[in-house]
Amino acid sequence: MAQVTFDPYLKLEHLAGHADVTRAEKERLISKVMADRRFPDYLYGCYECGICVAVCPSARFYDFSPRRIAQAAARVDVDLMFQQMEEDIWECSQCFSCLRCPRGNNPGGIITIMREVAVEEGRRSAKTALEGYSRIIYKIMSTGTQVSPDMLQPDAFPDWGPEVKDVSENLSLWRRALPPETHHTTSTGWDVAESTILELYVIWLETGALEMIKEVDTGIHMILEEIMEERLEEEGIEI
Ligand code: SF4
Ligand code: SF4
């Protein structure tokens, strides 16, 4: 892992929260973020121009700023970066509009790395942020598609209004009205070819993506591991 030097004069500014986590632990986690091979490509300093904030949809709705992410990383402000990793990064919608940065920064990319480290490390913030997504994670990793039409249930999404009831009761009919035949499905977003599913399983197993899930949701990890290994074994594919 790359050696990162921390500025000792910056350390007291942001200690108000997360005082239960030692400085050494924060440095370990931030070192891991900065040692990621993508990190140098995502940060070239900051003009403080605010263009990234102006184009960021999350900044419009939350107390969130991609500029603060870039600046904290440029200053190697460990306490602030740790605070952002525990709180702010989960507000980002990963749209990458902030790539318009004239300095060539990629605040959304820095956030991606921070999220990955938070998940790998099984941080409480990652577990909390992903709590409501276990069914979506299961769908993506078992079927290759994200939200499936049969998730449209009135009790699951009461804020979607009364039309959801009508849609859910006639789901199959609505889906068959769509022109692409691959969309005539209700339990998956669209038909995914068997070869693509198998390829995805191999990628998730080989890259360690499945292992990352283990840290945040052991139950989902066990189910997915079983599904993937069984399907690959049936096809005679050895990992
Ligand atoms: S990727 Fe995140 S930080 Fe960048 S513009 Fe989108 S929401 Fe904002
Ligand atoms: S657009 Fe780039 S240079 Fe401007 S504030 Fe954002 S990160 Fe800094």
PDB file of C-alpha atoms and ligand atoms in Angstrom:
ATOM      1  CA  MET A   1       0.000   0.000   0.000  1.00  0.00           C
ATOM      2  CA  ALA A   2       1.317   3.491  -0.878  1.00  0.00           C
ATOM      3  CA  GLN A   3       2.715   5.558   1.981  1.00  0.00           C
ATOM      4  CA  VAL A   4       0.570   8.632   2.637  1.00  0.00           C
ATOM      5  CA  THR A   5       1.796  11.628   4.656  1.00  0.00           C
ATOM      6  CA  PHE A   6      -0.792  13.360   6.808  1.00  0.00           C
ATOM      7  CA  ASP A   7      -0.639  17.022   7.766  1.00  0.00           C
ATOM      8  CA  PRO A   8      -0.590  17.180  11.607  1.00  0.00           C
ATOM      9  CA  TYR A   9      -1.888  20.792  11.589  1.00  0.00           C
ATOM     10  CA  LEU A  10      -5.190  19.737  10.055  1.00  0.00           C
ATOM     11  CA  LYS A  11      -6.094  17.133  12.603  1.00  0.00           C
ATOM     12  CA  LEU A  12      -8.152  19.001  15.218  1.00  0.00           C
ATOM     13  CA  GLU A  13     -10.581  20.826  12.945  1.00  0.00           C
ATOM     14  CA  HIS A  14     -13.143  18.101  12.352  1.00  0.00           C
ATOM     15  CA  LEU A  15     -12.960  15.932  15.452  1.00  0.00           C
ATOM     16  CA  ALA A  16     -16.441  16.821  16.673  1.00  0.00           C
ATOM     17  CA  GLY A  17     -17.991  13.626  15.258  1.00  0.00           C
ATOM     18  CA  HIS A  18     -16.660  10.054  15.194  1.00  0.00           C
ATOM     19  CA  ALA A  19     -14.452  10.600  18.234  1.00  0.00           C
ATOM     20  CA  ASP A  20     -14.963   6.902  18.995  1.00  0.00           C
ATOM     21  CA  VAL A  21     -12.718   6.004  16.048  1.00  0.00           C
ATOM     22  CA  THR A  22      -8.994   6.371  16.692  1.00  0.00           C
ATOM     23  CA  ARG A  23      -6.799   8.585  14.560  1.00  0.00           C
ATOM     24  CA  ALA A  24      -4.738   5.531  13.577  1.00  0.00           C
ATOM     25  CA  GLU A  25      -7.852   3.731  12.298  1.00  0.00           C
ATOM     26  CA  LYS A  26      -8.951   6.777  10.301  1.00  0.00           C
ATOM     27  CA  GLU A  27      -5.472   7.034   8.766  1.00  0.00           C
ATOM     28  CA  ARG A  28      -5.543   3.344   7.873  1.00  0.00           C
ATOM     29  CA  LEU A  29      -8.870   3.678   6.063  1.00  0.00           C
ATOM     30  CA  ILE A  30      -7.965   6.906   4.247  1.00  0.00           C
ATOM     31  CA  SER A  31      -4.585   5.403   3.249  1.00  0.00           C
ATOM     32  CA  LYS A  32      -6.520   2.549   1.689  1.00  0.00           C
ATOM     33  CA  VAL A  33      -8.662   5.011  -0.291  1.00  0.00           C
ATOM     34  CA  MET A  34      -5.617   6.965  -1.475  1.00  0.00           C
ATOM     35  CA  ALA A  35      -3.646   3.843  -2.334  1.00  0.00           C
ATOM     36  CA  ASP A  36      -6.284   2.840  -4.869  1.00  0.00           C
ATOM     37  CA  ARG A  37      -4.704   2.923  -8.317  1.00  0.00           C
ATOM     38  CA  ARG A  38      -7.552   5.114  -9.654  1.00  0.00           C
ATOM     39  CA  PHE A  39      -7.095   7.803  -7.011  1.00  0.00           C
ATOM     40  CA  PRO A  40      -4.270   9.815  -8.718  1.00  0.00           C
ATOM     41  CA  ASP A  41      -6.397  10.028 -11.886  1.00  0.00           C
ATOM     42  CA  TYR A  42      -9.343  11.399  -9.956  1.00  0.00           C
ATOM     43  CA  LEU A  43      -7.649  14.316  -8.209  1.00  0.00           C
ATOM     44  CA  TYR A  44      -5.466  17.129  -9.556  1.00  0.00           C
ATOM     45  CA  GLY A  45      -6.054  19.861  -6.947  1.00  0.00           C
ATOM     46  CA  CYS A  46      -9.025  22.223  -6.775  1.00  0.00           C
ATOM     47  CA  TYR A  47      -9.709  25.778  -8.057  1.00  0.00           C
ATOM     48  CA  GLU A  48     -12.690  26.094  -5.688  1.00  0.00           C
ATOM     49  CA  CYS A  49     -14.695  27.287  -8.707  1.00  0.00           C
ATOM     50  CA  GLY A  50     -17.854  25.432  -7.600  1.00  0.00           C
ATOM     51  CA  ILE A  51     -18.730  24.139 -11.097  1.00  0.00           C
ATOM     52  CA  CYS A  52     -19.050  20.604  -9.719  1.00  0.00           C
ATOM     53  CA  VAL A  53     -21.535  21.846  -7.094  1.00  0.00           C
ATOM     54  CA  ALA A  54     -23.575  23.695  -9.719  1.00  0.00           C
ATOM     55  CA  VAL A  55     -24.026  20.547 -11.827  1.00  0.00           C
ATOM     56  CA  CYS A  56     -24.413  18.068  -8.948  1.00  0.00           C
ATOM     57  CA  PRO A  57     -28.031  16.893  -8.495  1.00  0.00           C
ATOM     58  CA  SER A  58     -27.357  15.673  -4.952  1.00  0.00           C
ATOM     59  CA  ALA A  59     -26.050  19.100  -3.908  1.00  0.00           C
ATOM     60  CA  ARG A  60     -29.465  20.486  -4.798  1.00  0.00           C
ATOM     61  CA  PHE A  61     -31.324  18.259  -2.379  1.00  0.00           C
ATOM     62  CA  TYR A  62     -28.868  17.471   0.422  1.00  0.00           C
ATOM     63  CA  ASP A  63     -26.257  19.168   2.530  1.00  0.00           C
ATOM     64  CA  PHE A  64     -23.667  17.703   0.180  1.00  0.00           C
ATOM     65  CA  SER A  65     -20.883  19.125  -1.981  1.00  0.00           C
ATOM     66  CA  PRO A  66     -18.494  17.444  -4.433  1.00  0.00           C
ATOM     67  CA  ARG A  67     -16.223  20.479  -3.964  1.00  0.00           C
ATOM     68  CA  ARG A  68     -15.820  19.584  -0.275  1.00  0.00           C
ATOM     69  CA  ILE A  69     -14.948  16.005  -1.290  1.00  0.00           C
ATOM     70  CA  ALA A  70     -12.232  17.192  -3.708  1.00  0.00           C
ATOM     71  CA  GLN A  71     -10.841  19.774  -1.299  1.00  0.00           C
ATOM     72  CA  ALA A  72     -10.649  17.418   1.674  1.00  0.00           C
ATOM     73  CA  ALA A  73      -8.842  14.860  -0.496  1.00  0.00           C
ATOM     74  CA  ALA A  74      -6.481  17.510  -1.938  1.00  0.00           C
ATOM     75  CA  ARG A  75      -5.553  18.621   1.607  1.00  0.00           C
ATOM     76  CA  VAL A  76      -5.391  15.008   2.861  1.00  0.00           C
ATOM     77  CA  ASP A  77      -7.639  16.103   5.712  1.00  0.00           C
ATOM     78  CA  VAL A  78      -8.012  12.693   7.334  1.00  0.00           C
ATOM     79  CA  ASP A  79     -10.699  13.605   9.848  1.00  0.00           C
ATOM     80  CA  LEU A  80     -12.887  15.322   7.278  1.00  0.00           C
ATOM     81  CA  MET A  81     -12.358  12.540   4.721  1.00  0.00           C
ATOM     82  CA  PHE A  82     -13.326   9.988   7.344  1.00  0.00           C
ATOM     83  CA  GLN A  83     -16.412  11.992   8.264  1.00  0.00           C
ATOM     84  CA  GLN A  84     -17.343  12.174   4.575  1.00  0.00           C
ATOM     85  CA  MET A  85     -16.815   8.425   4.238  1.00  0.00           C
ATOM     86  CA  GLU A  86     -19.176   7.786   7.133  1.00  0.00           C
ATOM     87  CA  GLU A  87     -21.817  10.315   6.070  1.00  0.00           C
ATOM     88  CA  ASP A  88     -21.625  12.425   2.888  1.00  0.00           C
ATOM     89  CA  ILE A  89     -20.647   9.857   0.276  1.00  0.00           C
ATOM     90  CA  TRP A  90     -23.967   8.053   0.577  1.00  0.00           C
ATOM     91  CA  GLU A  91     -25.777  11.173  -0.698  1.00  0.00           C
ATOM     92  CA  CYS A  92     -23.995  10.976  -4.094  1.00  0.00           C
ATOM     93  CA  SER A  93     -26.099   9.574  -6.949  1.00  0.00           C
ATOM     94  CA  GLN A  94     -23.010   8.537  -8.966  1.00  0.00           C
ATOM     95  CA  CYS A  95     -24.145  10.438 -12.058  1.00  0.00           C
ATOM     96  CA  PHE A  96     -20.622  11.799 -12.725  1.00  0.00           C
ATOM     97  CA  SER A  97     -21.851  15.216 -13.864  1.00  0.00           C
ATOM     98  CA  CYS A  98     -18.965  16.547 -11.749  1.00  0.00           C
ATOM     99  CA  LEU A  99     -16.577  15.330 -14.467  1.00  0.00           C
ATOM    100  CA  ARG A 100     -17.093  18.805 -15.928  1.00  0.00           C
ATOM    101  CA  CYS A 101     -14.478  19.979 -13.427  1.00  0.00           C
ATOM    102  CA  PRO A 102     -12.031  22.263 -15.299  1.00  0.00           C
ATOM    103  CA  ARG A 103      -9.188  20.877 -13.183  1.00  0.00           C
ATOM    104  CA  GLY A 104      -9.894  17.333 -14.377  1.00  0.00           C
ATOM    105  CA  ASN A 105     -11.028  16.088 -10.962  1.00  0.00           C
ATOM    106  CA  ASN A 106     -13.542  13.305 -10.543  1.00  0.00           C
ATOM    107  CA  PRO A 107     -15.220  13.800  -7.140  1.00  0.00           C
ATOM    108  CA  GLY A 108     -17.771  11.105  -7.995  1.00  0.00           C
ATOM    109  CA  GLY A 109     -14.881   8.711  -8.663  1.00  0.00           C
ATOM    110  CA  ILE A 110     -13.259   9.533  -5.310  1.00  0.00           C
ATOM    111  CA  ILE A 111     -16.630   8.774  -3.732  1.00  0.00           C
ATOM    112  CA  THR A 112     -16.778   5.435  -5.581  1.00  0.00           C
ATOM    113  CA  ILE A 113     -13.442   4.436  -4.050  1.00  0.00           C
ATOM    114  CA  MET A 114     -14.541   5.588  -0.598  1.00  0.00           C
ATOM    115  CA  ARG A 115     -17.747   3.576  -0.895  1.00  0.00           C
ATOM    116  CA  GLU A 116     -15.845   0.483  -1.984  1.00  0.00           C
ATOM    117  CA  VAL A 117     -13.510   0.770   1.017  1.00  0.00           C
ATOM    118  CA  ALA A 118     -16.484   1.340   3.354  1.00  0.00           C
ATOM    119  CA  VAL A 119     -18.158  -1.820   1.979  1.00  0.00           C
ATOM    120  CA  GLU A 120     -14.959  -3.904   2.030  1.00  0.00           C
ATOM    121  CA  GLU A 121     -14.354  -2.879   5.617  1.00  0.00           C
ATOM    122  CA  GLY A 122     -17.963  -3.569   6.602  1.00  0.00           C
ATOM    123  CA  ARG A 123     -18.330  -0.020   7.993  1.00  0.00           C
ATOM    124  CA  ARG A 124     -21.590   0.626   9.806  1.00  0.00           C
ATOM    125  CA  SER A 125     -22.363   3.489   7.415  1.00  0.00           C
ATOM    126  CA  ALA A 126     -22.194   1.099   4.442  1.00  0.00           C
ATOM    127  CA  LYS A 127     -24.482  -1.395   6.170  1.00  0.00           C
ATOM    128  CA  THR A 128     -26.983   1.331   7.003  1.00  0.00           C
ATOM    129  CA  ALA A 129     -26.865   2.859   3.514  1.00  0.00           C
ATOM    130  CA  LEU A 130     -27.340  -0.502   1.807  1.00  0.00           C
ATOM    131  CA  GLU A 131     -29.898  -1.883   4.252  1.00  0.00           C
ATOM    132  CA  GLY A 132     -32.893  -1.143   2.041  1.00  0.00           C
ATOM    133  CA  TYR A 133     -31.196  -2.469  -1.092  1.00  0.00           C
ATOM    134  CA  SER A 134     -30.720  -6.138  -0.245  1.00  0.00           C
ATOM    135  CA  ARG A 135     -33.510  -7.195  -2.625  1.00  0.00           C
ATOM    136  CA  ILE A 136     -32.039  -5.061  -5.419  1.00  0.00           C
ATOM    137  CA  ILE A 137     -28.525  -6.439  -4.808  1.00  0.00           C
ATOM    138  CA  TYR A 138     -30.010  -9.935  -4.902  1.00  0.00           C
ATOM    139  CA  LYS A 139     -31.844  -9.184  -8.167  1.00  0.00           C
ATOM    140  CA  ILE A 140     -28.816  -7.678  -9.901  1.00  0.00           C
ATOM    141  CA  MET A 141     -26.443 -10.425  -8.888  1.00  0.00           C
ATOM    142  CA  SER A 142     -28.766 -13.369  -9.439  1.00  0.00           C
ATOM    143  CA  THR A 143     -30.576 -12.259 -12.604  1.00  0.00           C
ATOM    144  CA  GLY A 144     -28.321  -9.599 -14.153  1.00  0.00           C
ATOM    145  CA  THR A 145     -31.036  -6.936 -13.994  1.00  0.00           C
ATOM    146  CA  GLN A 146     -31.913  -4.377 -11.364  1.00  0.00           C
ATOM    147  CA  VAL A 147     -35.473  -3.455 -10.375  1.00  0.00           C
ATOM    148  CA  SER A 148     -37.971  -5.995 -11.617  1.00  0.00           C
ATOM    149  CA  PRO A 149     -41.567  -5.141 -12.559  1.00  0.00           C
ATOM    150  CA  ASP A 150     -43.039  -7.422  -9.877  1.00  0.00           C
ATOM    151  CA  MET A 151     -41.492  -5.109  -7.276  1.00  0.00           C
ATOM    152  CA  LEU A 152     -44.257  -2.660  -8.180  1.00  0.00           C
ATOM    153  CA  GLN A 153     -46.521  -3.425  -5.257  1.00  0.00           C
ATOM    154  CA  PRO A 154     -48.696  -0.827  -3.507  1.00  0.00           C
ATOM    155  CA  ASP A 155     -47.486  -1.845  -0.044  1.00  0.00           C
ATOM    156  CA  ALA A 156     -43.833  -1.630  -1.101  1.00  0.00           C
ATOM    157  CA  PHE A 157     -44.122   1.870  -2.582  1.00  0.00           C
ATOM    158  CA  PRO A 158     -47.084   3.655  -0.951  1.00  0.00           C
ATOM    159  CA  ASP A 159     -45.724   7.031  -2.089  1.00  0.00           C
ATOM    160  CA  TRP A 160     -46.181   6.054  -5.747  1.00  0.00           C
ATOM    161  CA  GLY A 161     -49.900   6.679  -5.536  1.00  0.00           C
ATOM    162  CA  PRO A 162     -53.028   4.655  -6.351  1.00  0.00           C
ATOM    163  CA  GLU A 163     -52.000   3.799  -9.955  1.00  0.00           C
ATOM    164  CA  VAL A 164     -49.465   1.280  -8.666  1.00  0.00           C
ATOM    165  CA  LYS A 165     -52.325  -1.011  -7.603  1.00  0.00           C
ATOM    166  CA  ASP A 166     -53.760  -1.066 -11.123  1.00  0.00           C
ATOM    167  CA  VAL A 167     -50.316  -1.614 -12.663  1.00  0.00           C
ATOM    168  CA  SER A 168     -49.436  -4.443 -10.259  1.00  0.00           C
ATOM    169  CA  GLU A 169     -52.751  -6.245 -10.858  1.00  0.00           C
ATOM    170  CA  ASN A 170     -52.317  -6.159 -14.636  1.00  0.00           C
ATOM    171  CA  LEU A 171     -48.559  -6.358 -14.773  1.00  0.00           C
ATOM    172  CA  SER A 172     -48.282  -9.142 -17.294  1.00  0.00           C
ATOM    173  CA  LEU A 173     -50.624  -7.298 -19.693  1.00  0.00           C
ATOM    174  CA  TRP A 174     -48.726  -4.019 -19.382  1.00  0.00           C
ATOM    175  CA  ARG A 175     -45.439  -5.776 -20.023  1.00  0.00           C
ATOM    176  CA  ARG A 176     -46.722  -7.579 -23.108  1.00  0.00           C
ATOM    177  CA  ALA A 177     -47.713  -4.197 -24.524  1.00  0.00           C
ATOM    178  CA  LEU A 178     -44.039  -3.174 -24.703  1.00  0.00           C
ATOM    179  CA  PRO A 179     -42.532  -3.535 -28.207  1.00  0.00           C
ATOM    180  CA  PRO A 180     -39.249  -5.381 -27.325  1.00  0.00           C
ATOM    181  CA  GLU A 181     -40.005  -9.029 -26.611  1.00  0.00           C
ATOM    182  CA  THR A 182     -37.156  -9.167 -24.107  1.00  0.00           C
ATOM    183  CA  HIS A 183     -39.283  -6.872 -21.908  1.00  0.00           C
ATOM    184  CA  HIS A 184     -42.274  -9.238 -21.749  1.00  0.00           C
ATOM    185  CA  THR A 185     -41.083 -10.308 -18.305  1.00  0.00           C
ATOM    186  CA  THR A 186     -42.326  -9.591 -14.795  1.00  0.00           C
ATOM    187  CA  SER A 187     -39.782 -11.232 -12.484  1.00  0.00           C
ATOM    188  CA  THR A 188     -36.800  -9.611 -14.206  1.00  0.00           C
ATOM    189  CA  GLY A 189     -36.375  -6.193 -15.844  1.00  0.00           C
ATOM    190  CA  TRP A 190     -35.670  -7.891 -19.169  1.00  0.00           C
ATOM    191  CA  ASP A 191     -34.479 -11.259 -20.460  1.00  0.00           C
ATOM    192  CA  VAL A 192     -30.762 -11.703 -19.926  1.00  0.00           C
ATOM    193  CA  ALA A 193     -28.992 -14.357 -22.024  1.00  0.00           C
ATOM    194  CA  GLU A 194     -27.789 -17.410 -20.084  1.00  0.00           C
ATOM    195  CA  SER A 195     -24.221 -16.842 -21.322  1.00  0.00           C
ATOM    196  CA  THR A 196     -24.291 -13.265 -20.008  1.00  0.00           C
ATOM    197  CA  ILE A 197     -25.490 -14.387 -16.571  1.00  0.00           C
ATOM    198  CA  LEU A 198     -22.710 -16.968 -16.362  1.00  0.00           C
ATOM    199  CA  GLU A 199     -20.161 -14.379 -17.462  1.00  0.00           C
ATOM    200  CA  LEU A 200     -21.396 -12.007 -14.756  1.00  0.00           C
ATOM    201  CA  TYR A 201     -21.113 -14.747 -12.104  1.00  0.00           C
ATOM    202  CA  VAL A 202     -17.516 -15.407 -13.109  1.00  0.00           C
ATOM    203  CA  ILE A 203     -16.705 -11.669 -12.996  1.00  0.00           C
ATOM    204  CA  TRP A 204     -18.314 -11.202  -9.571  1.00  0.00           C
ATOM    205  CA  LEU A 205     -16.522 -14.221  -8.140  1.00  0.00           C
ATOM    206  CA  GLU A 206     -13.139 -13.496  -9.719  1.00  0.00           C
ATOM    207  CA  THR A 207     -13.050  -9.766  -8.889  1.00  0.00           C
ATOM    208  CA  GLY A 208     -14.074 -10.261  -5.265  1.00  0.00           C
ATOM    209  CA  ALA A 209     -17.317  -8.297  -5.748  1.00  0.00           C
ATOM    210  CA  LEU A 210     -19.249 -11.152  -4.127  1.00  0.00           C
ATOM    211  CA  GLU A 211     -16.873 -11.167  -1.148  1.00  0.00           C
ATOM    212  CA  MET A 212     -17.587  -7.465  -0.604  1.00  0.00           C
ATOM    213  CA  ILE A 213     -21.289  -8.255  -0.130  1.00  0.00           C
ATOM    214  CA  LYS A 214     -20.334 -10.642   2.700  1.00  0.00           C
ATOM    215  CA  GLU A 215     -19.213  -7.735   4.869  1.00  0.00           C
ATOM    216  CA  VAL A 216     -22.508  -5.869   4.599  1.00  0.00           C
ATOM    217  CA  ASP A 217     -25.066  -8.691   4.334  1.00  0.00           C
ATOM    218  CA  THR A 218     -24.033 -12.232   5.266  1.00  0.00           C
ATOM    219  CA  GLY A 219     -27.450 -13.732   4.446  1.00  0.00           C
ATOM    220  CA  ILE A 220     -27.583 -12.376   0.888  1.00  0.00           C
ATOM    221  CA  HIS A 221     -23.950 -13.399   0.373  1.00  0.00           C
ATOM    222  CA  MET A 222     -24.684 -17.022   1.325  1.00  0.00           C
ATOM    223  CA  ILE A 223     -27.691 -17.257  -0.996  1.00  0.00           C
ATOM    224  CA  LEU A 224     -25.860 -15.659  -3.939  1.00  0.00           C
ATOM    225  CA  GLU A 225     -22.753 -17.784  -3.470  1.00  0.00           C
ATOM    226  CA  GLU A 226     -24.861 -20.928  -3.530  1.00  0.00           C
ATOM    227  CA  ILE A 227     -26.779 -19.848  -6.662  1.00  0.00           C
ATOM    228  CA  MET A 228     -23.631 -18.864  -8.554  1.00  0.00           C
ATOM    229  CA  GLU A 229     -21.558 -21.899  -7.646  1.00  0.00           C
ATOM    230  CA  GLU A 230     -24.403 -24.273  -8.511  1.00  0.00           C
ATOM    231  CA  ARG A 231     -25.014 -22.667 -11.924  1.00  0.00           C
ATOM    232  CA  LEU A 232     -21.315 -22.577 -12.784  1.00  0.00           C
ATOM    233  CA  GLU A 233     -20.873 -26.180 -11.689  1.00  0.00           C
ATOM    234  CA  GLU A 234     -23.809 -27.236 -13.891  1.00  0.00           C
ATOM    235  CA  GLU A 235     -22.032 -25.605 -16.845  1.00  0.00           C
ATOM    236  CA  GLY A 236     -18.723 -27.235 -15.928  1.00  0.00           C
ATOM    237  CA  ILE A 237     -17.058 -23.881 -15.218  1.00  0.00           C
ATOM    238  CA  GLU A 238     -14.419 -24.034 -12.491  1.00  0.00           C
ATOM    239  CA  ILE A 239     -13.342 -20.941 -10.551  1.00  0.00           C
TER     240      ILE A 239
HETATM  241  S1  SF4 B   1     -21.290  11.839  -9.220  1.00  0.00           S
HETATM  242 FE1  SF4 B   1     -22.020  12.408  -7.174  1.00  0.00          FE
HETATM  243  S2  SF4 B   1     -20.796  14.184  -6.662  1.00  0.00           S
HETATM  244 FE2  SF4 B   1     -20.642  13.949  -8.877  1.00  0.00          FE
HETATM  245  S3  SF4 B   1     -22.262  15.239  -9.730  1.00  0.00           S
HETATM  246 FE3  SF4 B   1     -23.105  13.171  -9.510  1.00  0.00          FE
HETATM  247  S4  SF4 B   1     -24.106  13.171  -7.498  1.00  0.00           S
HETATM  248 FE4  SF4 B   1     -22.722  14.940  -7.549  1.00  0.00          FE
HETATM  249  S1  SF4 B   2     -15.207  21.824 -10.377  1.00  0.00           S
HETATM  250 FE1  SF4 B   2     -13.207  20.966  -9.866  1.00  0.00          FE
HETATM  251  S2  SF4 B   2     -11.891  22.708  -9.451  1.00  0.00           S
HETATM  252 FE2  SF4 B   2     -14.024  23.441  -9.366  1.00  0.00          FE
HETATM  253  S3  SF4 B   2     -14.598  23.235  -7.171  1.00  0.00           S
HETATM  254 FE3  SF4 B   2     -15.204  21.348  -8.185  1.00  0.00          FE
HETATM  255  S4  SF4 B   2     -13.469  19.943  -7.883  1.00  0.00           S
HETATM  256 FE4  SF4 B   2     -12.723  22.035  -7.496  1.00  0.00          FE
END
